[in-house]
Tab-separated table of C-alpha atoms in Angstrom:
chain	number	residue	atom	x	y	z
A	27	UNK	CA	-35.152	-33.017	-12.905
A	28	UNK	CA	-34.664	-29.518	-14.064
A	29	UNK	CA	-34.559	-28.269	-10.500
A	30	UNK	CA	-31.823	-30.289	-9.645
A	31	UNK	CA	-29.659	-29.332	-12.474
A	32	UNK	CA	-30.808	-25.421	-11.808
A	33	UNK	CA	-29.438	-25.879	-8.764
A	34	UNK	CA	-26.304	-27.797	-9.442
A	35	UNK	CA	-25.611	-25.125	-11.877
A	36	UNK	CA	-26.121	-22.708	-9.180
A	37	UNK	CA	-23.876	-24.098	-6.831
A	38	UNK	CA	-20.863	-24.809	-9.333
A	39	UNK	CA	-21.155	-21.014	-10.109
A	40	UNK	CA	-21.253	-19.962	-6.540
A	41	UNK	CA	-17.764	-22.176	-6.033
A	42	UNK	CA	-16.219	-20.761	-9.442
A	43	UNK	CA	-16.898	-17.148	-7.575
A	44	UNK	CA	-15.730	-18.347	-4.964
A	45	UNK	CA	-12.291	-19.815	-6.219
A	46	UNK	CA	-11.766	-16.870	-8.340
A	47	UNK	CA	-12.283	-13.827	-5.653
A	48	UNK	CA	-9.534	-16.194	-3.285
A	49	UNK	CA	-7.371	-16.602	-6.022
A	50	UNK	CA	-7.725	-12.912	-6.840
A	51	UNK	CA	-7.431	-12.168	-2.858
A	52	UNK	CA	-3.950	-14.180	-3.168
A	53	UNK	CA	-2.532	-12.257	-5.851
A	54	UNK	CA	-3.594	-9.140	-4.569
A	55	UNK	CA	-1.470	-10.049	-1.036
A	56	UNK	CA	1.730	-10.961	-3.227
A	57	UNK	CA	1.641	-7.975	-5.631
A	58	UNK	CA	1.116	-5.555	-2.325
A	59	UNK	CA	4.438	-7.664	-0.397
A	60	UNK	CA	6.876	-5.540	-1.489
A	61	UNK	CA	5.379	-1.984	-0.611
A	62	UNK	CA	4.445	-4.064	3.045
A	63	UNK	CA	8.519	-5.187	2.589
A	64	UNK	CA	9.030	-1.569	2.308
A	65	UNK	CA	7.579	-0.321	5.128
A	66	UNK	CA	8.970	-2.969	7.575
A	67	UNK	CA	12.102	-2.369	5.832
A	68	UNK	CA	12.691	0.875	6.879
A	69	UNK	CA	10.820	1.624	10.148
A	70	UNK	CA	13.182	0.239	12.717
A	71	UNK	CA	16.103	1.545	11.729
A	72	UNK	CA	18.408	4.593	13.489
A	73	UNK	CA	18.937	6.014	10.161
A	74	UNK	CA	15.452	6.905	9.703
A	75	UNK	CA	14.972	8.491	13.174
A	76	UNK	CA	17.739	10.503	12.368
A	77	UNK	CA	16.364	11.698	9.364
A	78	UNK	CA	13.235	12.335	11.034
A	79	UNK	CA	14.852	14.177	14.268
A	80	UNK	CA	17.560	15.666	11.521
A	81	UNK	CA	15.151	16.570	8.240
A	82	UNK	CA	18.228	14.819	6.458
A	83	UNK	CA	16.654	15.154	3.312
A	84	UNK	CA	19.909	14.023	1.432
A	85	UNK	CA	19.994	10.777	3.138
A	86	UNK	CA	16.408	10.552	2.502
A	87	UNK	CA	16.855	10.858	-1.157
A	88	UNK	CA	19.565	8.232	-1.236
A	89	UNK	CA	18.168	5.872	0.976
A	90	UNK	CA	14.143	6.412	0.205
A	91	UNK	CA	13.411	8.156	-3.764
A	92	UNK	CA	16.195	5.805	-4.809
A	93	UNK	CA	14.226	2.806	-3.406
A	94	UNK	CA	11.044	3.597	-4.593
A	95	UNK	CA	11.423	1.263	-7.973
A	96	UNK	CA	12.808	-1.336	-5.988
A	97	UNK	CA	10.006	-2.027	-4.005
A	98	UNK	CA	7.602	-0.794	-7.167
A	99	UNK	CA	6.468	2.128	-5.184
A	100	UNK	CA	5.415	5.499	-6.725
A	101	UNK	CA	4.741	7.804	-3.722
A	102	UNK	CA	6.492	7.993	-0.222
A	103	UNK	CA	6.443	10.190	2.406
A	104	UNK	CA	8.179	10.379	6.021
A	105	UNK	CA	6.419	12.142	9.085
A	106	UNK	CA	7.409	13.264	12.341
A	107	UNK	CA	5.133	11.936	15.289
A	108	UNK	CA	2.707	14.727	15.560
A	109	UNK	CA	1.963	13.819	11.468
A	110	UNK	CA	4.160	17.207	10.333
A	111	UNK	CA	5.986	16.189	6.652
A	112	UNK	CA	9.423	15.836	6.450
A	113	UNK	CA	10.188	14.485	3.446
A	114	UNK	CA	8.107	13.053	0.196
A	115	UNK	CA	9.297	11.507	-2.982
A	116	UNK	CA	7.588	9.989	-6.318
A	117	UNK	CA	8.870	8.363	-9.260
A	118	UNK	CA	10.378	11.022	-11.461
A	119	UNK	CA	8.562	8.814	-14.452
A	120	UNK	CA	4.888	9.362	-12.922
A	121	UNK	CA	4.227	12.675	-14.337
A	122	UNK	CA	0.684	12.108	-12.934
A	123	UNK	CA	1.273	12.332	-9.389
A	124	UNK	CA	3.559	15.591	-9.334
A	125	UNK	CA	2.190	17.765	-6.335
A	126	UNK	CA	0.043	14.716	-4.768
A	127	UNK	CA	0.152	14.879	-1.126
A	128	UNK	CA	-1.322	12.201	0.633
A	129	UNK	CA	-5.016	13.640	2.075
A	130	UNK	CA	-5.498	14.797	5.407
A	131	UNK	CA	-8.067	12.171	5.940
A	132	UNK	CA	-5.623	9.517	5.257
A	133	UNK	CA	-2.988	10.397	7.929
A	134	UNK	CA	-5.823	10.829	10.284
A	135	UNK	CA	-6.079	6.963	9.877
A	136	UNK	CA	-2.509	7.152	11.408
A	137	UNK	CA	-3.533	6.215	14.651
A	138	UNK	CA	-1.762	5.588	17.894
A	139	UNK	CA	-2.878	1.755	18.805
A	140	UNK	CA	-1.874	0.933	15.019
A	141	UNK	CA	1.697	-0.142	13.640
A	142	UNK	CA	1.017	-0.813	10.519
A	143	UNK	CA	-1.227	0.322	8.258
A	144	UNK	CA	-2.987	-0.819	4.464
A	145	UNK	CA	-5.565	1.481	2.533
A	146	UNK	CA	-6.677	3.361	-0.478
A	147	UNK	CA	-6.717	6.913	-1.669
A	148	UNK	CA	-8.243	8.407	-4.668
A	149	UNK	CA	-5.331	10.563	-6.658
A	150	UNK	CA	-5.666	13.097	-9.793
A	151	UNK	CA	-4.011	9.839	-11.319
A	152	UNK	CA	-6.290	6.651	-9.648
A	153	UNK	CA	-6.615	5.017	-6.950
A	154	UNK	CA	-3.183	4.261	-4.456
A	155	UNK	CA	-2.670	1.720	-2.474
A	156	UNK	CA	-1.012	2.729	0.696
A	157	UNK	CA	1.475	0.741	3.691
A	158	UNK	CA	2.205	2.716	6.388
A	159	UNK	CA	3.904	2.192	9.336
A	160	UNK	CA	5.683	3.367	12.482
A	161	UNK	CA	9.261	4.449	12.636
A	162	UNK	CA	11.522	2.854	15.442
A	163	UNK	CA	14.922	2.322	16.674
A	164	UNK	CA	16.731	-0.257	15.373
A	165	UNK	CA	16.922	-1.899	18.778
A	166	UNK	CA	12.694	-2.038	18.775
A	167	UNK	CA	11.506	-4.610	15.909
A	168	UNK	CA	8.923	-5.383	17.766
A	169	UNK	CA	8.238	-1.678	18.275
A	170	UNK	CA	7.001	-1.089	21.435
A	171	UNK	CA	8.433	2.304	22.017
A	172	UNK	CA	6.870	5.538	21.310
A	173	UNK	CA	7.086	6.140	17.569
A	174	UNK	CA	9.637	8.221	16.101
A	175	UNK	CA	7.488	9.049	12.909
A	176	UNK	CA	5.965	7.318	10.305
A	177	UNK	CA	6.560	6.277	6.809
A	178	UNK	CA	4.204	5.803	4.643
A	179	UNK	CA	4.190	4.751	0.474
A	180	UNK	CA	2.406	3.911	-1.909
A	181	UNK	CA	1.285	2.553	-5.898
A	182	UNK	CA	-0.557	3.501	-8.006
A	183	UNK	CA	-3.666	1.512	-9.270
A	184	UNK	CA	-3.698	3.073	-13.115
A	185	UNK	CA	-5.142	1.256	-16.447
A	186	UNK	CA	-1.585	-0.597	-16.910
A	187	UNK	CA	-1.481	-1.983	-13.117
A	188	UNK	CA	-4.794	-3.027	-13.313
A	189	UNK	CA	-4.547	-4.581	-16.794
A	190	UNK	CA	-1.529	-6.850	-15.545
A	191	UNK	CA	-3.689	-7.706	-12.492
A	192	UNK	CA	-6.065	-9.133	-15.263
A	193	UNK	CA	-3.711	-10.899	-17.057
A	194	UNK	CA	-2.710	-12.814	-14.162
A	195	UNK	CA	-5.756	-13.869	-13.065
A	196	UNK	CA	-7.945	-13.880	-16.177
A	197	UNK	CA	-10.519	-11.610	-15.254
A	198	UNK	CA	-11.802	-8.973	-16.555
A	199	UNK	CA	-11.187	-5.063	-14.520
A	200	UNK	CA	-11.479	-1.424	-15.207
A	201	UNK	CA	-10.979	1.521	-12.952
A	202	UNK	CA	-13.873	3.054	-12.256
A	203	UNK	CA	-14.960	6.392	-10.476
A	204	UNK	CA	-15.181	4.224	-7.207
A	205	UNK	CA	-12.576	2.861	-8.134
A	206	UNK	CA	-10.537	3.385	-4.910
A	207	UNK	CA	-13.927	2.185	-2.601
A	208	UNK	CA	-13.975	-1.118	-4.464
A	209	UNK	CA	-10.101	-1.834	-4.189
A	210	UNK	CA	-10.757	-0.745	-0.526
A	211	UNK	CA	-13.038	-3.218	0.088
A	212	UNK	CA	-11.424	-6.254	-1.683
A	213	UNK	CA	-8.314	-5.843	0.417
A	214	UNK	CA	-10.441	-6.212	3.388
């Protein structure tokens, strides 16, 4: 009887949440591809450990702030090994991150066992999602030498991000003030 329906209800919302979170868990791995693209990209490459070793910051602005819409970044940032900035560049059209460094707390997740790297920060403007990864020789892809560096970008999660990540999947979302904790989470 009623029980059985109750329940049957029950379960076909369970699945529903289910289906939705993995198709929202799906789009969330495509739209973050091409910051991950980003950071493989441009970590084993000699160019870049010159520009680390060199602080070519002319090749870095040809090579890295011009990429940045490519790979629908808004932030990046290049570090030696021992985590010392060499280099940082944001979209020119995000007024809202001018003079956003990435938190001390952040590179401290930087660690030495790790290659590559996916996380969130809270900015003045919303949350960012991060890639990081270590810098390498061209000759190491598979990067087992000592890194050079690391590189590390980002995007930014504002109100029309978020609002295209709801038209895509149908759901409704808002930023929040944990905004940043929540995306955290999702991305596992």
């Amino acid at each position: 009887g009623r029980i059985g329906i109750a329940f049957e209800r029950h379960r076909f919302f369970q699945q529903r949440v289910q289906e939705e979170n993995t198709t929202l868990d799906k789009l969330l791995e495509l739209k973050g591809t091409s910051l991950e693209m980003f950071t493989v990209d441009y970590t084993y490459w000699d160019e870049m450990v010159r520009c680390i070793r060199e602080k070519d910051l002319a090749w870095a602005d040809e090579n890295i702030a011009e990429a940045l819409g490519t790979y629908q970044a808004q932030v990046a940032w290049v570090y030696r090994s021992d985590r010392s900035l060499v280099y940082s560049a944001r979209d020119e059209e995000e007024k809202s991150l001018a003079g956003f460094d990435l938190p001390d707390d952040a590179l401290a997740q930087l660690k030495s066992e790790g290659r590559f790297w996916h996380f969130f920060v809270q900015s003045p403007a919303g949350p960012i999602e991060i890639r990081a990864a270590t810098v390498h020789p061209s000759s190491d892809p598979d990067r087992k030498t000592p890194p050079r560096g690391y590189f590390v970008v980002g995007r930014l999660w504002d109100q029309a991000y978020v609002t295209e990540l709801a038209h895509l999947t149908g759901a409704r979302m808002q930023l929040g003030p944990k905004a940043a904790d929540v995306a955290s989470r999702v991305s596992g």
